[in-house]
PDB file of C-alpha atoms in Angstrom:
ATOM      1  CA  MET B  20       0.000   0.000   0.000  1.00  0.00           C
ATOM      2  CA  ALA B  21       1.488   3.370  -0.975  1.00  0.00           C
ATOM      3  CA  LEU B  22       1.816   6.072   1.631  1.00  0.00           C
ATOM      4  CA  SER B  23      -0.120   9.271   1.089  1.00  0.00           C
ATOM      5  CA  ASN B  24       1.757  12.551   0.880  1.00  0.00           C
ATOM      6  CA  SER B  25      -0.579  14.079   3.427  1.00  0.00           C
ATOM      7  CA  PRO B  26      -2.067  12.201   6.346  1.00  0.00           C
ATOM      8  CA  PRO B  27      -5.772  11.402   6.193  1.00  0.00           C
ATOM      9  CA  LYS B  28      -6.045  12.488   9.841  1.00  0.00           C
ATOM     10  CA  TYR B  29      -3.909  15.093  11.566  1.00  0.00           C
ATOM     11  CA  SER B  30      -4.187  16.977  14.823  1.00  0.00           C
ATOM     12  CA  SER B  31      -1.937  19.002  17.065  1.00  0.00           C
ATOM     13  CA  LEU B  32      -2.078  20.168  20.645  1.00  0.00           C
ATOM     14  CA  GLN B  33      -0.034  22.572  22.729  1.00  0.00           C
ATOM     15  CA  VAL B  34       0.054  22.312  26.515  1.00  0.00           C
ATOM     16  CA  GLN B  35       2.224  23.743  29.225  1.00  0.00           C
ATOM     17  CA  THR B  36       4.795  21.843  31.245  1.00  0.00           C
ATOM     18  CA  ASP B  37       2.577  20.428  33.953  1.00  0.00           C
ATOM     19  CA  LEU B  38       1.702  16.825  34.737  1.00  0.00           C
ATOM     20  CA  SER B  39      -1.911  17.883  35.272  1.00  0.00           C
ATOM     21  CA  ALA B  40      -2.015  18.683  31.513  1.00  0.00           C
ATOM     22  CA  LEU B  41      -1.879  14.924  30.914  1.00  0.00           C
ATOM     23  CA  GLU B  42      -5.662  14.810  31.349  1.00  0.00           C
ATOM     24  CA  LYS B  43      -6.060  17.303  28.493  1.00  0.00           C
ATOM     25  CA  VAL B  44      -3.595  15.331  26.367  1.00  0.00           C
ATOM     26  CA  LEU B  45      -5.539  12.105  26.943  1.00  0.00           C
ATOM     27  CA  GLN B  46      -8.870  13.788  26.184  1.00  0.00           C
ATOM     28  CA  TRP B  47      -7.401  15.115  22.940  1.00  0.00           C
ATOM     29  CA  PHE B  48      -6.074  11.672  22.032  1.00  0.00           C
ATOM     30  CA  GLU B  49      -9.417  10.029  22.885  1.00  0.00           C
ATOM     31  CA  GLN B  50     -10.966  11.374  19.681  1.00  0.00           C
ATOM     32  CA  PHE B  51      -8.766   9.016  17.672  1.00  0.00           C
ATOM     33  CA  TYR B  52     -10.224   5.941  19.295  1.00  0.00           C
ATOM     34  CA  LEU B  53     -13.286   6.597  17.176  1.00  0.00           C
ATOM     35  CA  SER B  54     -11.148   6.101  14.105  1.00  0.00           C
ATOM     36  CA  PRO B  55     -11.011   2.613  12.658  1.00  0.00           C
ATOM     37  CA  LEU B  56      -7.945   1.814  14.769  1.00  0.00           C
ATOM     38  CA  PRO B  57      -7.664  -1.604  16.408  1.00  0.00           C
ATOM     39  CA  ALA B  58      -7.937  -1.295  20.208  1.00  0.00           C
ATOM     40  CA  LYS B  59      -4.459  -2.787  20.846  1.00  0.00           C
ATOM     41  CA  ILE B  60      -2.772  -0.277  18.527  1.00  0.00           C
ATOM     42  CA  TRP B  61      -4.692   2.615  20.085  1.00  0.00           C
ATOM     43  CA  GLU B  62      -3.739   1.443  23.607  1.00  0.00           C
ATOM     44  CA  ASP B  63      -0.061   1.064  22.654  1.00  0.00           C
ATOM     45  CA  CYS B  64      -0.057   4.551  21.148  1.00  0.00           C
ATOM     46  CA  GLN B  65      -1.795   5.983  24.192  1.00  0.00           C
ATOM     47  CA  GLN B  66       0.870   4.400  26.416  1.00  0.00           C
ATOM     48  CA  VAL B  67       3.776   5.829  24.407  1.00  0.00           C
ATOM     49  CA  LEU B  68       2.064   9.224  24.345  1.00  0.00           C
ATOM     50  CA  VAL B  69       1.769   9.172  28.148  1.00  0.00           C
ATOM     51  CA  GLU B  70       5.391   8.056  28.561  1.00  0.00           C
ATOM     52  CA  GLY B  71       6.716  10.618  26.106  1.00  0.00           C
ATOM     53  CA  PHE B  72       4.714  13.476  27.626  1.00  0.00           C
ATOM     54  CA  THR B  73       5.561  12.676  31.240  1.00  0.00           C
ATOM     55  CA  ASN B  74       9.255  12.288  30.350  1.00  0.00           C
ATOM     56  CA  VAL B  75       9.249  15.795  28.875  1.00  0.00           C
ATOM     57  CA  VAL B  76       7.650  17.251  32.021  1.00  0.00           C
ATOM     58  CA  ARG B  77       9.813  15.293  34.476  1.00  0.00           C
ATOM     59  CA  TYR B  78      13.160  15.389  32.699  1.00  0.00           C
ATOM     60  CA  ALA B  79      13.451  17.581  29.606  1.00  0.00           C
ATOM     61  CA  HIS B  80      11.631  20.545  31.166  1.00  0.00           C
ATOM     62  CA  GLN B  81      12.523  19.970  34.811  1.00  0.00           C
ATOM     63  CA  HIS B  82      14.542  23.223  34.997  1.00  0.00           C
ATOM     64  CA  LEU B  83      12.269  25.248  32.727  1.00  0.00           C
ATOM     65  CA  PRO B  84       9.264  27.368  33.741  1.00  0.00           C
ATOM     66  CA  SER B  85       5.908  25.580  33.885  1.00  0.00           C
ATOM     67  CA  THR B  86       4.739  27.983  31.177  1.00  0.00           C
ATOM     68  CA  THR B  87       7.106  26.303  28.689  1.00  0.00           C
ATOM     69  CA  ASN B  88       5.060  24.777  25.881  1.00  0.00           C
ATOM     70  CA  ILE B  89       5.028  21.165  24.813  1.00  0.00           C
ATOM     71  CA  ASP B  90       3.767  20.576  21.280  1.00  0.00           C
ATOM     72  CA  ILE B  91       2.210  17.272  20.312  1.00  0.00           C
ATOM     73  CA  GLU B  92       1.236  16.151  16.828  1.00  0.00           C
ATOM     74  CA  LEU B  93      -0.626  13.071  15.723  1.00  0.00           C
ATOM     75  CA  ALA B  94      -0.992  11.903  12.144  1.00  0.00           C
ATOM     76  CA  ILE B  95      -2.696   8.754  10.916  1.00  0.00           C
ATOM     77  CA  PHE B  96      -1.455   7.589   7.529  1.00  0.00           C
ATOM     78  CA  ASP B  97      -2.598   4.583   5.525  1.00  0.00           C
ATOM     79  CA  CYS B  98       0.149   2.347   6.943  1.00  0.00           C
ATOM     80  CA  TYR B  99       1.087   3.863  10.295  1.00  0.00           C
ATOM     81  CA  LEU B 100       0.195   6.222  13.104  1.00  0.00           C
ATOM     82  CA  GLU B 101       2.760   8.867  13.998  1.00  0.00           C
ATOM     83  CA  ILE B 102       3.101  10.821  17.237  1.00  0.00           C
ATOM     84  CA  LYS B 103       5.562  13.684  17.618  1.00  0.00           C
ATOM     85  CA  ILE B 104       6.333  15.353  20.929  1.00  0.00           C
ATOM     86  CA  TRP B 105       8.378  18.567  20.808  1.00  0.00           C
ATOM     87  CA  ASP B 106      10.240  19.911  23.840  1.00  0.00           C
ATOM     88  CA  TRP B 107      12.664  22.736  24.696  1.00  0.00           C
ATOM     89  CA  GLY B 108      14.977  20.786  27.009  1.00  0.00           C
ATOM     90  CA  HIS B 109      18.620  19.933  26.556  1.00  0.00           C
ATOM     91  CA  PRO B 110      19.095  17.135  24.025  1.00  0.00           C
ATOM     92  CA  PHE B 111      20.255  13.756  25.233  1.00  0.00           C
ATOM     93  CA  ASP B 112      21.553  10.555  23.680  1.00  0.00           C
ATOM     94  CA  TRP B 113      18.248   8.695  23.295  1.00  0.00           C
ATOM     95  CA  GLN B 114      19.803   5.646  21.592  1.00  0.00           C
ATOM     96  CA  GLY B 115      22.605   5.419  24.146  1.00  0.00           C
ATOM     97  CA  GLU B 116      20.253   5.797  27.107  1.00  0.00           C
ATOM     98  CA  LEU B 117      17.851   3.221  25.661  1.00  0.00           C
ATOM     99  CA  GLN B 118      20.687   0.756  25.105  1.00  0.00           C
ATOM    100  CA  ARG B 119      21.911   1.270  28.664  1.00  0.00           C
ATOM    101  CA  ARG B 120      18.387   0.726  30.029  1.00  0.00           C
ATOM    102  CA  LEU B 121      17.907  -2.430  27.954  1.00  0.00           C
ATOM    103  CA  GLU B 122      21.215  -3.872  29.170  1.00  0.00           C
ATOM    104  CA  GLU B 123      20.403  -3.273  32.830  1.00  0.00           C
ATOM    105  CA  GLU B 124      16.662  -3.817  32.532  1.00  0.00           C
ATOM    106  CA  ASN B 125      15.168  -4.009  35.986  1.00  0.00           C
ATOM    107  CA  ILE B 126      11.384  -3.785  36.193  1.00  0.00           C
ATOM    108  CA  GLU B 127      11.633  -2.600  39.822  1.00  0.00           C
ATOM    109  CA  GLN B 128      13.850   0.323  38.831  1.00  0.00           C
ATOM    110  CA  GLU B 129      12.222   3.723  39.216  1.00  0.00           C
ATOM    111  CA  GLY B 130      12.567   5.709  36.016  1.00  0.00           C
ATOM    112  CA  GLY B 131      13.846   4.649  32.627  1.00  0.00           C
ATOM    113  CA  ARG B 132      11.168   2.047  31.972  1.00  0.00           C
ATOM    114  CA  GLY B 133       9.315   4.519  29.781  1.00  0.00           C
ATOM    115  CA  LEU B 134      12.097   4.481  27.201  1.00  0.00           C
ATOM    116  CA  ILE B 135      11.893   0.702  27.052  1.00  0.00           C
ATOM    117  CA  TRP B 136       8.098   0.762  26.707  1.00  0.00           C
ATOM    118  CA  ILE B 137       8.285   3.369  23.949  1.00  0.00           C
ATOM    119  CA  TYR B 138      10.866   1.222  22.134  1.00  0.00           C
ATOM    120  CA  ARG B 139       8.870  -2.005  22.521  1.00  0.00           C
ATOM    121  CA  LEU B 140       5.420  -0.603  21.749  1.00  0.00           C
ATOM    122  CA  THR B 141       6.388   1.219  18.539  1.00  0.00           C
ATOM    123  CA  ASN B 142       7.825   0.147  15.223  1.00  0.00           C
ATOM    124  CA  ASP B 143      10.071   3.171  14.758  1.00  0.00           C
ATOM    125  CA  VAL B 144      11.395   5.758  17.208  1.00  0.00           C
ATOM    126  CA  GLN B 145      13.529   8.757  16.351  1.00  0.00           C
ATOM    127  CA  TYR B 146      14.795  11.552  18.547  1.00  0.00           C
ATOM    128  CA  PHE B 147      16.402  14.600  17.034  1.00  0.00           C
ATOM    129  CA  ARG B 148      17.230  18.266  17.592  1.00  0.00           C
ATOM    130  CA  THR B 149      15.687  20.832  15.248  1.00  0.00           C
ATOM    131  CA  ARG B 150      17.066  24.110  13.927  1.00  0.00           C
ATOM    132  CA  ASP B 151      14.834  26.060  16.309  1.00  0.00           C
ATOM    133  CA  HIS B 152      16.565  24.315  19.256  1.00  0.00           C
ATOM    134  CA  ARG B 153      13.706  21.995  20.102  1.00  0.00           C
ATOM    135  CA  ASN B 154      13.841  18.240  20.461  1.00  0.00           C
ATOM    136  CA  CYS B 155      11.400  15.969  18.703  1.00  0.00           C
ATOM    137  CA  LEU B 156      10.481  12.468  19.834  1.00  0.00           C
ATOM    138  CA  LEU B 157       8.921  10.824  16.801  1.00  0.00           C
ATOM    139  CA  MET B 158       7.139   7.514  17.340  1.00  0.00           C
ATOM    140  CA  ARG B 159       5.489   5.386  14.650  1.00  0.00           C
ATOM    141  CA  LYS B 160       3.202   2.408  15.036  1.00  0.00           C
ATOM    142  CA  ASN B 161       2.393   0.307  11.964  1.00  0.00           C
ATOM    143  CA  LEU B 162      -1.269  -0.219  11.132  1.00  0.00           C
ATOM    144  CA  PRO B 163      -2.673  -3.472   9.794  1.00  0.00           C
ATOM    145  CA  GLY B 164      -3.452  -3.433   6.148  1.00  0.00           C
TER     146      GLY B 164
END
Protein backbone atom coordinates (compact mmCIF):
# COMPACT_ATOMS: atom_id res chain seq x y z
CA MET A 1 0.00 0.00 0.00
CA ALA A 2 1.49 3.37 -0.98
CA LEU A 3 1.82 6.07 1.63
CA SER A 4 -0.12 9.27 1.09
CA ASN A 5 1.76 12.55 0.88
CA SER A 6 -0.58 14.08 3.43
CA PRO A 7 -2.07 12.20 6.35
CA PRO A 8 -5.77 11.40 6.19
CA LYS A 9 -6.04 12.49 9.84
CA TYR A 10 -3.91 15.09 11.57
CA SER A 11 -4.19 16.98 14.82
CA SER A 12 -1.94 19.00 17.07
CA LEU A 13 -2.08 20.17 20.65
CA GLN A 14 -0.03 22.57 22.73
CA VAL A 15 0.05 22.31 26.52
CA GLN A 16 2.22 23.74 29.22
CA THR A 17 4.80 21.84 31.25
CA ASP A 18 2.58 20.43 33.95
CA LEU A 19 1.70 16.82 34.74
CA SER A 20 -1.91 17.88 35.27
CA ALA A 21 -2.01 18.68 31.51
CA LEU A 22 -1.88 14.92 30.91
CA GLU A 23 -5.66 14.81 31.35
CA LYS A 24 -6.06 17.30 28.49
CA VAL A 25 -3.59 15.33 26.37
CA LEU A 26 -5.54 12.11 26.94
CA GLN A 27 -8.87 13.79 26.18
CA TRP A 28 -7.40 15.12 22.94
CA PHE A 29 -6.07 11.67 22.03
CA GLU A 30 -9.42 10.03 22.88
CA GLN A 31 -10.97 11.37 19.68
CA PHE A 32 -8.77 9.02 17.67
CA TYR A 33 -10.22 5.94 19.29
CA LEU A 34 -13.29 6.60 17.18
CA SER A 35 -11.15 6.10 14.10
CA PRO A 36 -11.01 2.61 12.66
CA LEU A 37 -7.94 1.81 14.77
CA PRO A 38 -7.66 -1.60 16.41
CA ALA A 39 -7.94 -1.29 20.21
CA LYS A 40 -4.46 -2.79 20.85
CA ILE A 41 -2.77 -0.28 18.53
CA TRP A 42 -4.69 2.61 20.08
CA GLU A 43 -3.74 1.44 23.61
CA ASP A 44 -0.06 1.06 22.65
CA CYS A 45 -0.06 4.55 21.15
CA GLN A 46 -1.79 5.98 24.19
CA GLN A 47 0.87 4.40 26.42
CA VAL A 48 3.78 5.83 24.41
CA LEU A 49 2.06 9.22 24.34
CA VAL A 50 1.77 9.17 28.15
CA GLU A 51 5.39 8.06 28.56
CA GLY A 52 6.72 10.62 26.11
CA PHE A 53 4.71 13.48 27.63
CA THR A 54 5.56 12.68 31.24
CA ASN A 55 9.26 12.29 30.35
CA VAL A 56 9.25 15.80 28.88
CA VAL A 57 7.65 17.25 32.02
CA ARG A 58 9.81 15.29 34.48
CA TYR A 59 13.16 15.39 32.70
CA ALA A 60 13.45 17.58 29.61
CA HIS A 61 11.63 20.54 31.17
CA GLN A 62 12.52 19.97 34.81
CA HIS A 63 14.54 23.22 35.00
CA LEU A 64 12.27 25.25 32.73
CA PRO A 65 9.26 27.37 33.74
CA SER A 66 5.91 25.58 33.88
CA THR A 67 4.74 27.98 31.18
CA THR A 68 7.11 26.30 28.69
CA ASN A 69 5.06 24.78 25.88
CA ILE A 70 5.03 21.16 24.81
CA ASP A 71 3.77 20.58 21.28
CA ILE A 72 2.21 17.27 20.31
CA GLU A 73 1.24 16.15 16.83
CA LEU A 74 -0.63 13.07 15.72
CA ALA A 75 -0.99 11.90 12.14
CA ILE A 76 -2.70 8.75 10.92
CA PHE A 77 -1.45 7.59 7.53
CA ASP A 78 -2.60 4.58 5.53
CA CYS A 79 0.15 2.35 6.94
CA TYR A 80 1.09 3.86 10.30
CA LEU A 81 0.20 6.22 13.10
CA GLU A 82 2.76 8.87 14.00
CA ILE A 83 3.10 10.82 17.24
CA LYS A 84 5.56 13.68 17.62
CA ILE A 85 6.33 15.35 20.93
CA TRP A 86 8.38 18.57 20.81
CA ASP A 87 10.24 19.91 23.84
CA TRP A 88 12.66 22.74 24.70
CA GLY A 89 14.98 20.79 27.01
CA HIS A 90 18.62 19.93 26.56
CA PRO A 91 19.09 17.13 24.03
CA PHE A 92 20.26 13.76 25.23
CA ASP A 93 21.55 10.56 23.68
CA TRP A 94 18.25 8.70 23.29
CA GLN A 95 19.80 5.65 21.59
CA GLY A 96 22.61 5.42 24.15
CA GLU A 97 20.25 5.80 27.11
CA LEU A 98 17.85 3.22 25.66
CA GLN A 99 20.69 0.76 25.10
CA ARG A 100 21.91 1.27 28.66
CA ARG A 101 18.39 0.73 30.03
CA LEU A 102 17.91 -2.43 27.95
CA GLU A 103 21.21 -3.87 29.17
CA GLU A 104 20.40 -3.27 32.83
CA GLU A 105 16.66 -3.82 32.53
CA ASN A 106 15.17 -4.01 35.99
CA ILE A 107 11.38 -3.78 36.19
CA GLU A 108 11.63 -2.60 39.82
CA GLN A 109 13.85 0.32 38.83
CA GLU A 110 12.22 3.72 39.22
CA GLY A 111 12.57 5.71 36.02
CA GLY A 112 13.85 4.65 32.63
CA ARG A 113 11.17 2.05 31.97
CA GLY A 114 9.32 4.52 29.78
CA LEU A 115 12.10 4.48 27.20
CA ILE A 116 11.89 0.70 27.05
CA TRP A 117 8.10 0.76 26.71
CA ILE A 118 8.28 3.37 23.95
CA TYR A 119 10.87 1.22 22.13
CA ARG A 120 8.87 -2.01 22.52
CA LEU A 121 5.42 -0.60 21.75
CA THR A 122 6.39 1.22 18.54
CA ASN A 123 7.83 0.15 15.22
CA ASP A 124 10.07 3.17 14.76
CA VAL A 125 11.40 5.76 17.21
CA GLN A 126 13.53 8.76 16.35
CA TYR A 127 14.79 11.55 18.55
CA PHE A 128 16.40 14.60 17.03
CA ARG A 129 17.23 18.27 17.59
CA THR A 130 15.69 20.83 15.25
CA ARG A 131 17.07 24.11 13.93
CA ASP A 132 14.83 26.06 16.31
CA HIS A 133 16.57 24.32 19.26
CA ARG A 134 13.71 21.99 20.10
CA ASN A 135 13.84 18.24 20.46
CA CYS A 136 11.40 15.97 18.70
CA LEU A 137 10.48 12.47 19.83
CA LEU A 138 8.92 10.82 16.80
CA MET A 139 7.14 7.51 17.34
CA ARG A 140 5.49 5.39 14.65
CA LYS A 141 3.20 2.41 15.04
CA ASN A 142 2.39 0.31 11.96
CA LEU A 143 -1.27 -0.22 11.13
CA PRO A 144 -2.67 -3.47 9.79
CA GLY A 145 -3.45 -3.43 6.15
